[in-house]
PDB file of C-alpha atoms in Angstrom:
ATOM      1  CA  MET A   1     -88.201 -50.632  18.020  1.00 41.00           C
ATOM      2  CA  THR A   2     -89.855 -48.623  20.771  1.00 53.00           C
ATOM      3  CA  SER A   3     -93.562 -48.888  21.573  1.00 56.00           C
ATOM      4  CA  PRO A   4     -96.040 -46.455  23.160  1.00 64.00           C
ATOM      5  CA  ILE A   5     -95.762 -46.116  26.936  1.00 74.00           C
ATOM      6  CA  ASP A   6     -98.783 -46.471  29.203  1.00 81.00           C
ATOM      7  CA  GLY A   7     -99.354 -43.613  31.609  1.00 93.00           C
ATOM      8  CA  VAL A   8    -101.375 -40.484  32.281  1.00 96.00           C
ATOM      9  CA  ARG A   9    -101.522 -37.991  29.410  1.00 97.00           C
ATOM     10  CA  GLU A  10    -102.693 -34.379  29.265  1.00 98.00           C
ATOM     11  CA  ARG A  11    -102.123 -31.426  26.954  1.00 96.00           C
ATOM     12  CA  ILE A  12    -100.215 -28.755  28.886  1.00 97.00           C
ATOM     13  CA  MET A  13     -97.887 -25.968  27.691  1.00 93.00           C
ATOM     14  CA  GLY A  14     -98.935 -26.540  24.093  1.00 89.00           C
ATOM     15  CA  THR A  15     -97.831 -30.170  23.996  1.00 94.00           C
ATOM     16  CA  GLU A  16     -98.789 -33.634  25.187  1.00 96.00           C
ATOM     17  CA  VAL A  17     -97.419 -34.474  28.616  1.00 98.00           C
ATOM     18  CA  LEU A  18     -96.966 -38.106  29.656  1.00 98.00           C
ATOM     19  CA  VAL A  19     -96.316 -39.253  33.222  1.00 98.00           C
ATOM     20  CA  ALA A  20     -95.524 -42.955  33.396  1.00 96.00           C
ATOM     21  CA  GLY A  21     -94.313 -45.512  35.893  1.00 94.00           C
ATOM     22  CA  VAL A  22     -95.289 -43.537  39.011  1.00 95.00           C
ATOM     23  CA  PRO A  23     -98.250 -43.946  41.428  1.00 96.00           C
ATOM     24  CA  PRO A  24    -101.498 -42.165  40.394  1.00 96.00           C
ATOM     25  CA  ALA A  25    -101.372 -39.601  43.206  1.00 97.00           C
ATOM     26  CA  GLU A  26     -97.831 -38.583  42.288  1.00 97.00           C
ATOM     27  CA  ALA A  27     -98.756 -38.394  38.601  1.00 98.00           C
ATOM     28  CA  ALA A  28    -101.643 -36.062  39.456  1.00 98.00           C
ATOM     29  CA  THR A  29     -99.270 -33.864  41.474  1.00 98.00           C
ATOM     30  CA  VAL A  30     -96.890 -33.617  38.518  1.00 98.00           C
ATOM     31  CA  LEU A  31     -99.679 -32.573  36.155  1.00 99.00           C
ATOM     32  CA  ALA A  32    -100.947 -29.975  38.636  1.00 99.00           C
ATOM     33  CA  TRP A  33     -97.405 -28.553  38.909  1.00 99.00           C
ATOM     34  CA  LEU A  34     -97.037 -28.306  35.147  1.00 98.00           C
ATOM     35  CA  ARG A  35    -100.423 -26.570  34.861  1.00 98.00           C
ATOM     36  CA  ARG A  36     -99.212 -24.023  37.421  1.00 98.00           C
ATOM     37  CA  VAL A  37     -96.053 -23.467  35.401  1.00 98.00           C
ATOM     38  CA  GLU A  38     -98.130 -22.939  32.259  1.00 98.00           C
ATOM     39  CA  ARG A  39    -100.324 -20.358  33.995  1.00 98.00           C
ATOM     40  CA  THR A  40     -97.227 -18.520  35.176  1.00 98.00           C
ATOM     41  CA  PHE A  41     -95.097 -18.514  32.038  1.00 98.00           C
ATOM     42  CA  SER A  42     -97.427 -18.540  29.022  1.00 95.00           C
ATOM     43  CA  ARG A  43     -96.733 -15.512  26.842  1.00 92.00           C
ATOM     44  CA  PHE A  44    -100.093 -16.070  25.122  1.00 89.00           C
ATOM     45  CA  THR A  45    -102.144 -14.800  28.094  1.00 92.00           C
ATOM     46  CA  ALA A  46    -102.046 -11.264  29.456  1.00 92.00           C
ATOM     47  CA  GLU A  47    -102.721 -12.492  33.018  1.00 95.00           C
ATOM     48  CA  SER A  48     -99.605 -14.663  33.361  1.00 97.00           C
ATOM     49  CA  ASP A  49     -96.419 -13.327  34.904  1.00 97.00           C
ATOM     50  CA  ALA A  50     -94.785 -13.438  31.476  1.00 97.00           C
ATOM     51  CA  GLY A  51     -97.722 -11.657  29.852  1.00 95.00           C
ATOM     52  CA  ARG A  52     -97.720  -8.910  32.481  1.00 96.00           C
ATOM     53  CA  ALA A  53     -93.936  -8.495  32.255  1.00 96.00           C
ATOM     54  CA  ASN A  54     -94.255  -8.133  28.478  1.00 94.00           C
ATOM     55  CA  SER A  55     -96.707  -5.263  28.892  1.00 92.00           C
ATOM     56  CA  GLY A  56     -93.750  -2.916  29.408  1.00 90.00           C
ATOM     57  CA  ARG A  57     -95.020  -1.721  32.789  1.00 92.00           C
ATOM     58  CA  PRO A  58     -93.209  -2.351  36.090  1.00 94.00           C
ATOM     59  CA  VAL A  59     -94.798  -5.486  37.574  1.00 96.00           C
ATOM     60  CA  THR A  60     -94.462  -7.689  40.629  1.00 97.00           C
ATOM     61  CA  VAL A  61     -94.027 -11.338  39.729  1.00 98.00           C
ATOM     62  CA  SER A  62     -94.103 -14.621  41.586  1.00 98.00           C
ATOM     63  CA  HIS A  63     -91.168 -16.319  43.255  1.00 97.00           C
ATOM     64  CA  LEU A  64     -91.654 -19.181  40.789  1.00 98.00           C
ATOM     65  CA  PHE A  65     -91.239 -16.837  37.832  1.00 98.00           C
ATOM     66  CA  LEU A  66     -88.036 -15.386  39.246  1.00 97.00           C
ATOM     67  CA  LEU A  67     -86.554 -18.821  39.978  1.00 98.00           C
ATOM     68  CA  ALA A  68     -86.841 -19.885  36.347  1.00 98.00           C
ATOM     69  CA  LEU A  69     -85.877 -16.456  35.003  1.00 97.00           C
ATOM     70  CA  ALA A  70     -82.690 -16.456  37.093  1.00 96.00           C
ATOM     71  CA  ASP A  71     -81.735 -19.852  35.695  1.00 98.00           C
ATOM     72  CA  GLY A  72     -82.544 -18.726  32.155  1.00 97.00           C
ATOM     73  CA  MET A  73     -80.394 -15.630  32.565  1.00 96.00           C
ATOM     74  CA  ALA A  74     -77.551 -17.801  33.894  1.00 97.00           C
ATOM     75  CA  TYR A  75     -77.718 -20.023  30.812  1.00 98.00           C
ATOM     76  CA  ALA A  76     -77.745 -16.952  28.561  1.00 96.00           C
ATOM     77  CA  GLU A  77     -74.490 -15.853  30.154  1.00 96.00           C
ATOM     78  CA  ALA A  78     -72.968 -19.351  30.138  1.00 97.00           C
ATOM     79  CA  THR A  79     -73.693 -19.802  26.415  1.00 97.00           C
ATOM     80  CA  GLY A  80     -72.419 -16.372  25.423  1.00 95.00           C
ATOM     81  CA  GLY A  81     -75.902 -15.372  24.278  1.00 95.00           C
ATOM     82  CA  LEU A  82     -76.518 -18.374  22.016  1.00 96.00           C
ATOM     83  CA  PHE A  83     -79.489 -19.015  24.275  1.00 97.00           C
ATOM     84  CA  SER A  84     -81.645 -16.054  25.282  1.00 95.00           C
ATOM     85  CA  PRO A  85     -84.785 -15.675  27.420  1.00 96.00           C
ATOM     86  CA  TRP A  86     -85.501 -12.307  25.783  1.00 94.00           C
ATOM     87  CA  LEU A  87     -86.875 -13.313  22.370  1.00 93.00           C
ATOM     88  CA  ALA A  88     -90.640 -12.817  22.786  1.00 92.00           C
ATOM     89  CA  ARG A  89     -90.788  -9.894  20.344  1.00 89.00           C
ATOM     90  CA  GLU A  90     -88.796 -11.849  17.773  1.00 88.00           C
ATOM     91  CA  MET A  91     -91.224 -14.759  18.155  1.00 85.00           C
ATOM     92  CA  GLU A  92     -94.154 -12.429  17.582  1.00 84.00           C
ATOM     93  CA  ARG A  93     -92.490 -10.855  14.557  1.00 87.00           C
ATOM     94  CA  ILE A  94     -92.019 -14.199  12.825  1.00 82.00           C
ATOM     95  CA  GLY A  95     -95.646 -15.059  13.513  1.00 75.00           C
ATOM     96  CA  TYR A  96     -95.448 -17.236  16.611  1.00 68.00           C
ATOM     97  CA  ALA A  97     -97.833 -15.124  18.684  1.00 62.00           C
ATOM     98  CA  ASP A  98    -100.394 -17.817  19.551  1.00 65.00           C
ATOM     99  CA  ASP A  99    -100.440 -21.417  20.650  1.00 67.00           C
ATOM    100  CA  PHE A 100     -98.909 -23.323  17.735  1.00 60.00           C
ATOM    101  CA  ALA A 101    -102.049 -25.413  17.218  1.00 60.00           C
ATOM    102  CA  ALA A 102    -103.969 -22.195  16.453  1.00 60.00           C
ATOM    103  CA  MET A 103    -101.431 -21.088  13.823  1.00 57.00           C
ATOM    104  CA  GLU A 104    -101.507 -24.002  11.412  1.00 64.00           C
ATOM    105  CA  GLY A 105    -102.504 -23.162   7.862  1.00 57.00           C
ATOM    106  CA  ARG A 106    -102.200 -19.390   8.318  1.00 57.00           C
ATOM    107  CA  PRO A 107     -99.219 -17.745   6.563  1.00 49.00           C
ATOM    108  CA  ARG A 108     -97.827 -15.003   8.747  1.00 65.00           C
ATOM    109  CA  GLY A 109     -94.693 -13.374  10.058  1.00 59.00           C
ATOM    110  CA  SER A 110     -91.461 -12.157   8.547  1.00 59.00           C
ATOM    111  CA  ALA A 111     -87.840 -13.307   8.715  1.00 57.00           C
ATOM    112  CA  GLU A 112     -86.564  -9.741   8.679  1.00 61.00           C
ATOM    113  CA  PRO A 113     -84.383  -9.163  11.756  1.00 55.00           C
ATOM    114  CA  ALA A 114     -85.555  -6.971  14.601  1.00 54.00           C
ATOM    115  CA  ALA A 115     -83.642  -3.825  15.419  1.00 47.00           C
ATOM    116  CA  LEU A 116     -82.731  -5.303  18.802  1.00 48.00           C
ATOM    117  CA  ALA A 117     -80.799  -8.270  17.416  1.00 44.00           C
ATOM    118  CA  GLY A 118     -77.124  -8.127  18.295  1.00 43.00           C
ATOM    119  CA  GLY A 119     -74.038 -10.124  19.152  1.00 41.00           C
ATOM    120  CA  PRO A 120     -73.847 -13.068  21.557  1.00 37.00           C
ATOM    121  CA  GLY A 121     -72.925 -10.892  24.522  1.00 40.00           C
ATOM    122  CA  ASP A 122     -75.679  -8.319  24.095  1.00 47.00           C
ATOM    123  CA  LEU A 123     -78.423  -8.168  26.726  1.00 52.00           C
ATOM    124  CA  PRO A 124     -81.608  -6.143  26.432  1.00 49.00           C
ATOM    125  CA  MET A 125     -82.514  -3.247  28.664  1.00 74.00           C
ATOM    126  CA  VAL A 126     -84.191  -5.021  31.556  1.00 84.00           C
ATOM    127  CA  GLU A 127     -84.651  -4.322  35.231  1.00 89.00           C
ATOM    128  CA  VAL A 128     -85.016  -7.312  37.557  1.00 91.00           C
ATOM    129  CA  ASP A 129     -85.149  -6.817  41.311  1.00 93.00           C
ATOM    130  CA  PHE A 130     -85.044 -10.278  42.865  1.00 93.00           C
ATOM    131  CA  THR A 131     -85.540  -8.936  46.409  1.00 92.00           C
ATOM    132  CA  ARG A 132     -88.721  -7.035  45.602  1.00 94.00           C
ATOM    133  CA  ARG A 133     -89.822  -9.540  42.924  1.00 95.00           C
ATOM    134  CA  ALA A 134     -90.079  -6.662  40.468  1.00 94.00           C
ATOM    135  CA  VAL A 135     -89.535  -6.799  36.704  1.00 94.00           C
ATOM    136  CA  ARG A 136     -89.539  -4.022  34.130  1.00 93.00           C
ATOM    137  CA  LEU A 137     -88.637  -4.597  30.488  1.00 91.00           C
ATOM    138  CA  ARG A 138     -87.443  -1.352  28.897  1.00 78.00           C
ATOM    139  CA  GLY A 139     -87.431  -1.015  25.158  1.00 75.00           C
ATOM    140  CA  PRO A 140     -88.625  -3.431  22.443  1.00 79.00           C
ATOM    141  CA  VAL A 141     -87.960  -6.624  24.397  1.00 87.00           C
ATOM    142  CA  GLY A 142     -90.089  -9.384  25.864  1.00 93.00           C
ATOM    143  CA  VAL A 143     -89.442 -12.430  28.004  1.00 95.00           C
ATOM    144  CA  ASP A 144     -90.076 -15.898  26.570  1.00 95.00           C
ATOM    145  CA  LEU A 145     -88.850 -18.844  28.628  1.00 96.00           C
ATOM    146  CA  GLY A 146     -90.874 -21.193  26.399  1.00 88.00           C
ATOM    147  CA  GLY A 147     -89.214 -24.542  25.841  1.00 91.00           C
ATOM    148  CA  PHE A 148     -86.622 -23.822  28.503  1.00 97.00           C
ATOM    149  CA  VAL A 149     -89.176 -23.547  31.297  1.00 98.00           C
ATOM    150  CA  LYS A 150     -90.904 -26.693  30.066  1.00 97.00           C
ATOM    151  CA  GLY A 151     -87.694 -28.665  30.537  1.00 98.00           C
ATOM    152  CA  TRP A 152     -86.911 -26.814  33.759  1.00 98.00           C
ATOM    153  CA  ALA A 153     -90.315 -27.701  35.215  1.00 99.00           C
ATOM    154  CA  VAL A 154     -90.141 -31.349  34.175  1.00 99.00           C
ATOM    155  CA  GLN A 155     -86.710 -31.642  35.810  1.00 98.00           C
ATOM    156  CA  LYS A 156     -88.044 -30.088  39.037  1.00 98.00           C
ATOM    157  CA  ALA A 157     -90.933 -32.556  39.061  1.00 98.00           C
ATOM    158  CA  ALA A 158     -88.650 -35.536  38.496  1.00 98.00           C
ATOM    159  CA  ASP A 159     -86.282 -34.378  41.246  1.00 97.00           C
ATOM    160  CA  ALA A 160     -89.186 -34.085  43.688  1.00 98.00           C
ATOM    161  CA  LEU A 161     -90.428 -37.600  42.897  1.00 97.00           C
ATOM    162  CA  ARG A 162     -86.986 -39.093  43.287  1.00 96.00           C
ATOM    163  CA  GLU A 163     -86.486 -37.294  46.602  1.00 96.00           C
ATOM    164  CA  ALA A 164     -89.855 -38.682  47.742  1.00 96.00           C
ATOM    165  CA  GLY A 165     -88.643 -42.223  47.092  1.00 94.00           C
ATOM    166  CA  VAL A 166     -90.249 -42.971  43.727  1.00 94.00           C
ATOM    167  CA  ARG A 167     -87.756 -45.504  42.368  1.00 91.00           C
ATOM    168  CA  SER A 168     -88.640 -45.414  38.678  1.00 93.00           C
ATOM    169  CA  GLY A 169     -90.532 -43.066  36.424  1.00 95.00           C
ATOM    170  CA  LEU A 170     -90.727 -40.998  33.276  1.00 96.00           C
ATOM    171  CA  ILE A 171     -92.053 -37.500  32.597  1.00 98.00           C
ATOM    172  CA  ASP A 172     -92.249 -36.553  28.929  1.00 98.00           C
ATOM    173  CA  ALA A 173     -93.371 -33.130  27.682  1.00 97.00           C
ATOM    174  CA  GLY A 174     -93.525 -33.276  23.910  1.00 93.00           C
ATOM    175  CA  GLY A 175     -90.342 -35.325  23.530  1.00 91.00           C
ATOM    176  CA  ASP A 176     -88.339 -33.481  26.177  1.00 95.00           C
ATOM    177  CA  LEU A 177     -88.179 -35.946  29.028  1.00 97.00           C
ATOM    178  CA  VAL A 178     -86.599 -37.164  32.232  1.00 98.00           C
ATOM    179  CA  CYS A 179     -86.533 -40.829  33.214  1.00 96.00           C
ATOM    180  CA  TRP A 180     -84.904 -42.707  36.064  1.00 95.00           C
ATOM    181  CA  ARG A 181     -84.752 -46.247  37.453  1.00 91.00           C
ATOM    182  CA  GLY A 182     -83.000 -48.348  40.018  1.00 84.00           C
ATOM    183  CA  PRO A 183     -80.791 -51.366  39.221  1.00 84.00           C
ATOM    184  CA  ALA A 184     -83.707 -53.802  39.513  1.00 82.00           C
ATOM    185  CA  GLU A 185     -86.187 -51.707  37.501  1.00 84.00           C
ATOM    186  CA  PRO A 186     -86.949 -52.305  33.791  1.00 84.00           C
ATOM    187  CA  ALA A 187     -84.980 -50.165  31.350  1.00 86.00           C
ATOM    188  CA  TRP A 188     -86.532 -47.236  29.547  1.00 91.00           C
ATOM    189  CA  ARG A 189     -86.025 -47.147  25.756  1.00 91.00           C
ATOM    190  CA  ILE A 190     -86.349 -43.683  24.225  1.00 93.00           C
ATOM    191  CA  GLY A 191     -86.934 -43.358  20.492  1.00 93.00           C
ATOM    192  CA  VAL A 192     -85.804 -40.247  18.577  1.00 95.00           C
ATOM    193  CA  GLU A 193     -87.846 -39.575  15.448  1.00 93.00           C
ATOM    194  CA  HIS A 194     -86.160 -38.525  12.204  1.00 96.00           C
ATOM    195  CA  PRO A 195     -87.492 -35.032  11.370  1.00 93.00           C
ATOM    196  CA  LEU A 196     -87.608 -35.592   7.604  1.00 93.00           C
ATOM    197  CA  THR A 197     -88.863 -39.179   7.331  1.00 94.00           C
ATOM    198  CA  GLY A 198     -90.799 -39.762  10.544  1.00 92.00           C
ATOM    199  CA  GLU A 199     -88.911 -43.014  10.999  1.00 93.00           C
ATOM    200  CA  PRO A 200     -86.791 -43.803  14.071  1.00 89.00           C
ATOM    201  CA  ALA A 201     -83.445 -42.018  13.882  1.00 92.00           C
ATOM    202  CA  ALA A 202     -82.015 -43.500  17.067  1.00 92.00           C
ATOM    203  CA  VAL A 203     -82.935 -45.310  20.271  1.00 92.00           C
ATOM    204  CA  ILE A 204     -81.500 -44.251  23.624  1.00 92.00           C
ATOM    205  CA  GLU A 205     -81.479 -46.738  26.500  1.00 89.00           C
ATOM    206  CA  PRO A 206     -80.239 -44.967  29.634  1.00 89.00           C
ATOM    207  CA  PRO A 207     -78.439 -47.209  32.136  1.00 81.00           C
ATOM    208  CA  ALA A 208     -79.523 -47.580  35.749  1.00 77.00           C
ATOM    209  CA  SER A 209     -77.958 -44.720  37.667  1.00 78.00           C
ATOM    210  CA  ASP A 210     -78.266 -42.545  40.742  1.00 72.00           C
ATOM    211  CA  LEU A 211     -78.768 -39.645  38.323  1.00 80.00           C
ATOM    212  CA  PRO A 212     -81.814 -39.148  36.085  1.00 90.00           C
ATOM    213  CA  ALA A 213     -81.464 -39.332  32.321  1.00 95.00           C
ATOM    214  CA  ALA A 214     -82.668 -36.232  30.473  1.00 97.00           C
ATOM    215  CA  VAL A 215     -83.328 -36.070  26.722  1.00 98.00           C
ATOM    216  CA  ALA A 216     -84.239 -32.867  24.844  1.00 98.00           C
ATOM    217  CA  THR A 217     -84.806 -32.374  21.128  1.00 97.00           C
ATOM    218  CA  SER A 218     -84.950 -29.101  19.187  1.00 95.00           C
ATOM    219  CA  SER A 219     -86.190 -29.179  15.610  1.00 93.00           C
ATOM    220  CA  ALA A 220     -86.381 -26.569  12.875  1.00 90.00           C
ATOM    221  CA  VAL A 221     -88.947 -28.790  11.129  1.00 84.00           C
ATOM    222  CA  ARG A 222     -91.512 -29.747  13.741  1.00 81.00           C
ATOM    223  CA  ARG A 223     -92.724 -26.232  14.536  1.00 78.00           C
ATOM    224  CA  SER A 224     -92.371 -24.489  11.199  1.00 72.00           C
ATOM    225  CA  TRP A 225     -94.768 -22.579   8.975  1.00 63.00           C
ATOM    226  CA  ASP A 226     -95.021 -20.418   5.863  1.00 70.00           C
ATOM    227  CA  GLY A 227     -94.389 -16.727   6.395  1.00 69.00           C
ATOM    228  CA  ALA A 228     -96.427 -13.952   4.818  1.00 68.00           C
ATOM    229  CA  ALA A 229     -93.915 -13.706   1.942  1.00 62.00           C
ATOM    230  CA  GLY A 230     -93.911 -17.479   1.377  1.00 69.00           C
ATOM    231  CA  GLU A 231     -90.624 -18.140   3.156  1.00 75.00           C
ATOM    232  CA  ARG A 232     -90.340 -21.097   5.531  1.00 76.00           C
ATOM    233  CA  LEU A 233     -90.034 -20.005   9.157  1.00 79.00           C
ATOM    234  CA  HIS A 234     -89.438 -21.893  12.395  1.00 75.00           C
ATOM    235  CA  HIS A 235     -89.333 -21.102  16.103  1.00 82.00           C
ATOM    236  CA  ILE A 236     -85.633 -21.527  16.909  1.00 90.00           C
ATOM    237  CA  ILE A 237     -84.256 -17.987  16.841  1.00 93.00           C
ATOM    238  CA  ASP A 238     -80.560 -17.218  16.527  1.00 94.00           C
ATOM    239  CA  PRO A 239     -80.140 -14.436  19.123  1.00 94.00           C
ATOM    240  CA  ARG A 240     -77.167 -13.086  17.169  1.00 92.00           C
ATOM    241  CA  THR A 241     -79.337 -12.196  14.167  1.00 91.00           C
ATOM    242  CA  GLY A 242     -82.919 -12.116  15.431  1.00 89.00           C
ATOM    243  CA  ARG A 243     -83.857 -14.514  12.620  1.00 88.00           C
ATOM    244  CA  PRO A 244     -84.779 -18.210  12.629  1.00 89.00           C
ATOM    245  CA  ALA A 245     -81.554 -20.219  12.789  1.00 88.00           C
ATOM    246  CA  ASP A 246     -80.118 -20.881   9.332  1.00 92.00           C
ATOM    247  CA  SER A 247     -77.534 -23.621   9.925  1.00 95.00           C
ATOM    248  CA  ASP A 248     -77.286 -27.049   8.333  1.00 96.00           C
ATOM    249  CA  CYS A 249     -78.722 -28.682  11.472  1.00 97.00           C
ATOM    250  CA  VAL A 250     -82.467 -29.330  11.227  1.00 96.00           C
ATOM    251  CA  GLN A 251     -82.711 -31.261  14.486  1.00 97.00           C
ATOM    252  CA  ALA A 252     -80.559 -31.789  17.547  1.00 98.00           C
ATOM    253  CA  THR A 253     -81.074 -34.124  20.499  1.00 98.00           C
ATOM    254  CA  VAL A 254     -79.002 -33.773  23.654  1.00 98.00           C
ATOM    255  CA  PHE A 255     -78.996 -36.200  26.578  1.00 95.00           C
ATOM    256  CA  SER A 256     -77.486 -35.502  29.967  1.00 94.00           C
ATOM    257  CA  SER A 257     -78.495 -35.575  33.644  1.00 93.00           C
ATOM    258  CA  ASP A 258     -80.427 -32.267  33.589  1.00 97.00           C
ATOM    259  CA  LEU A 259     -83.292 -31.460  31.232  1.00 98.00           C
ATOM    260  CA  ALA A 260     -83.021 -27.662  31.419  1.00 98.00           C
ATOM    261  CA  ALA A 261     -79.385 -27.890  30.333  1.00 98.00           C
ATOM    262  CA  ALA A 262     -80.213 -30.414  27.598  1.00 98.00           C
ATOM    263  CA  GLU A 263     -82.968 -28.115  26.288  1.00 98.00           C
ATOM    264  CA  VAL A 264     -80.598 -25.141  26.106  1.00 98.00           C
ATOM    265  CA  TYR A 265     -77.811 -27.136  24.475  1.00 98.00           C
ATOM    266  CA  ALA A 266     -80.110 -28.685  21.859  1.00 98.00           C
ATOM    267  CA  LYS A 267     -81.162 -25.204  20.747  1.00 98.00           C
ATOM    268  CA  CYS A 268     -77.535 -24.096  20.603  1.00 98.00           C
ATOM    269  CA  LEU A 269     -76.662 -27.039  18.342  1.00 98.00           C
ATOM    270  CA  VAL A 270     -79.398 -26.069  15.868  1.00 97.00           C
ATOM    271  CA  VAL A 271     -78.130 -22.486  15.897  1.00 98.00           C
ATOM    272  CA  LEU A 272     -74.475 -23.450  15.416  1.00 98.00           C
ATOM    273  CA  GLY A 273     -74.812 -26.343  12.947  1.00 98.00           C
ATOM    274  CA  THR A 274     -73.621 -29.934  12.735  1.00 97.00           C
ATOM    275  CA  GLU A 275     -69.881 -29.173  12.806  1.00 96.00           C
ATOM    276  CA  GLU A 276     -69.459 -26.179  15.102  1.00 98.00           C
ATOM    277  CA  GLY A 277     -72.275 -27.233  17.430  1.00 98.00           C
ATOM    278  CA  PRO A 278     -70.928 -30.587  18.682  1.00 97.00           C
ATOM    279  CA  ALA A 279     -67.452 -29.090  19.183  1.00 97.00           C
ATOM    280  CA  TRP A 280     -68.982 -26.247  21.189  1.00 98.00           C
ATOM    281  CA  LEU A 281     -71.023 -28.682  23.294  1.00 98.00           C
ATOM    282  CA  SER A 282     -67.964 -30.807  24.047  1.00 96.00           C
ATOM    283  CA  GLU A 283     -66.359 -27.735  25.598  1.00 96.00           C
ATOM    284  CA  HIS A 284     -69.421 -26.745  27.634  1.00 96.00           C
ATOM    285  CA  ASP A 285     -70.577 -30.210  28.762  1.00 96.00           C
ATOM    286  CA  PRO A 286     -68.088 -32.972  27.918  1.00 95.00           C
ATOM    287  CA  ASP A 287     -70.357 -35.665  29.389  1.00 94.00           C
ATOM    288  CA  ALA A 288     -73.407 -34.818  27.259  1.00 96.00           C
ATOM    289  CA  GLY A 289     -74.377 -37.049  24.349  1.00 96.00           C
ATOM    290  CA  TRP A 290     -75.896 -35.719  21.164  1.00 97.00           C
ATOM    291  CA  ILE A 291     -77.628 -36.676  17.911  1.00 98.00           C
ATOM    292  CA  VAL A 292     -77.803 -34.207  15.024  1.00 98.00           C
ATOM    293  CA  VAL A 293     -79.615 -34.428  11.685  1.00 97.00           C
ATOM    294  CA  ASP A 294     -78.457 -32.293   8.756  1.00 97.00           C
ATOM    295  CA  LEU A 295     -80.325 -30.833   5.784  1.00 95.00           C
ATOM    296  CA  ASP A 296     -79.778 -33.998   3.750  1.00 96.00           C
ATOM    297  CA  GLY A 297     -81.159 -36.219   6.506  1.00 96.00           C
ATOM    298  CA  ALA A 298     -77.806 -37.648   7.597  1.00 97.00           C
ATOM    299  CA  VAL A 299     -77.703 -38.626  11.269  1.00 96.00           C
ATOM    300  CA  VAL A 300     -74.524 -38.224  13.326  1.00 95.00           C
ATOM    301  CA  SER A 301     -74.294 -38.980  17.031  1.00 93.00           C
ATOM    302  CA  ARG A 302     -72.079 -39.307  20.074  1.00 86.00           C
ATOM    303  CA  ARG A 303     -73.473 -41.471  22.864  1.00 71.00           C
TER     304      ARG A 303
END
């Protein structure tokens, strides 16, 4: 069994962030970085880069915003559109227009697809000028880097600590985490919770390695709510339909050496389901491990 980890905790980006096993000054730097990322990418505030981009007007954005957006666009292309950074309007339509903690207990949203939803290769009408740092979203489309940028930012923080000589550490943002250790450092043991029972579904113990270990989990259960018509909705959108994913996979965990990639791939597994998803992942990242949970609660994994 795993036990709680001591460290510094703070609520950032709508989730609890834990920084453990690193010196206090470095932990404070990590938290300050993640607060900056939240201020830049939150779609719930009109003053953020994401909020201003979603206004529909031409805007100048920060270099930080463009760095993450470029990576998100690259993953959209690499996954054939199974991952998309352009789903803000779909999120709003299904009712996810506020911080999730503010939504609980309020039926809202609809599962009806948006007019923009299309096939895996479709991209919205957007204008991004990386030289001038200019963004204009044309048509009914909004940018939402959401969970992707959370994993992206945690990975950047872990890379910076490792480059600075921090030999062991863990950064966990709501279950999406990066950990690393040298050969002489104690092992990290990462528990994965079963989405239907709350009991442990698996324990991951990454080996000592020159590379960090990244673990990301996407769940159709954890952030779900009742829609206005009484239907059950969740926040993992299938870009092909514009609706919440409707596969037999209720939760997917992916572990690899990069948290942004693991975050993207976990979402793709929930979209594709417990049979097609793992086969797809094996083609895109043969070294990645995965754990999937189906509608009946069965757990299947490859580690």
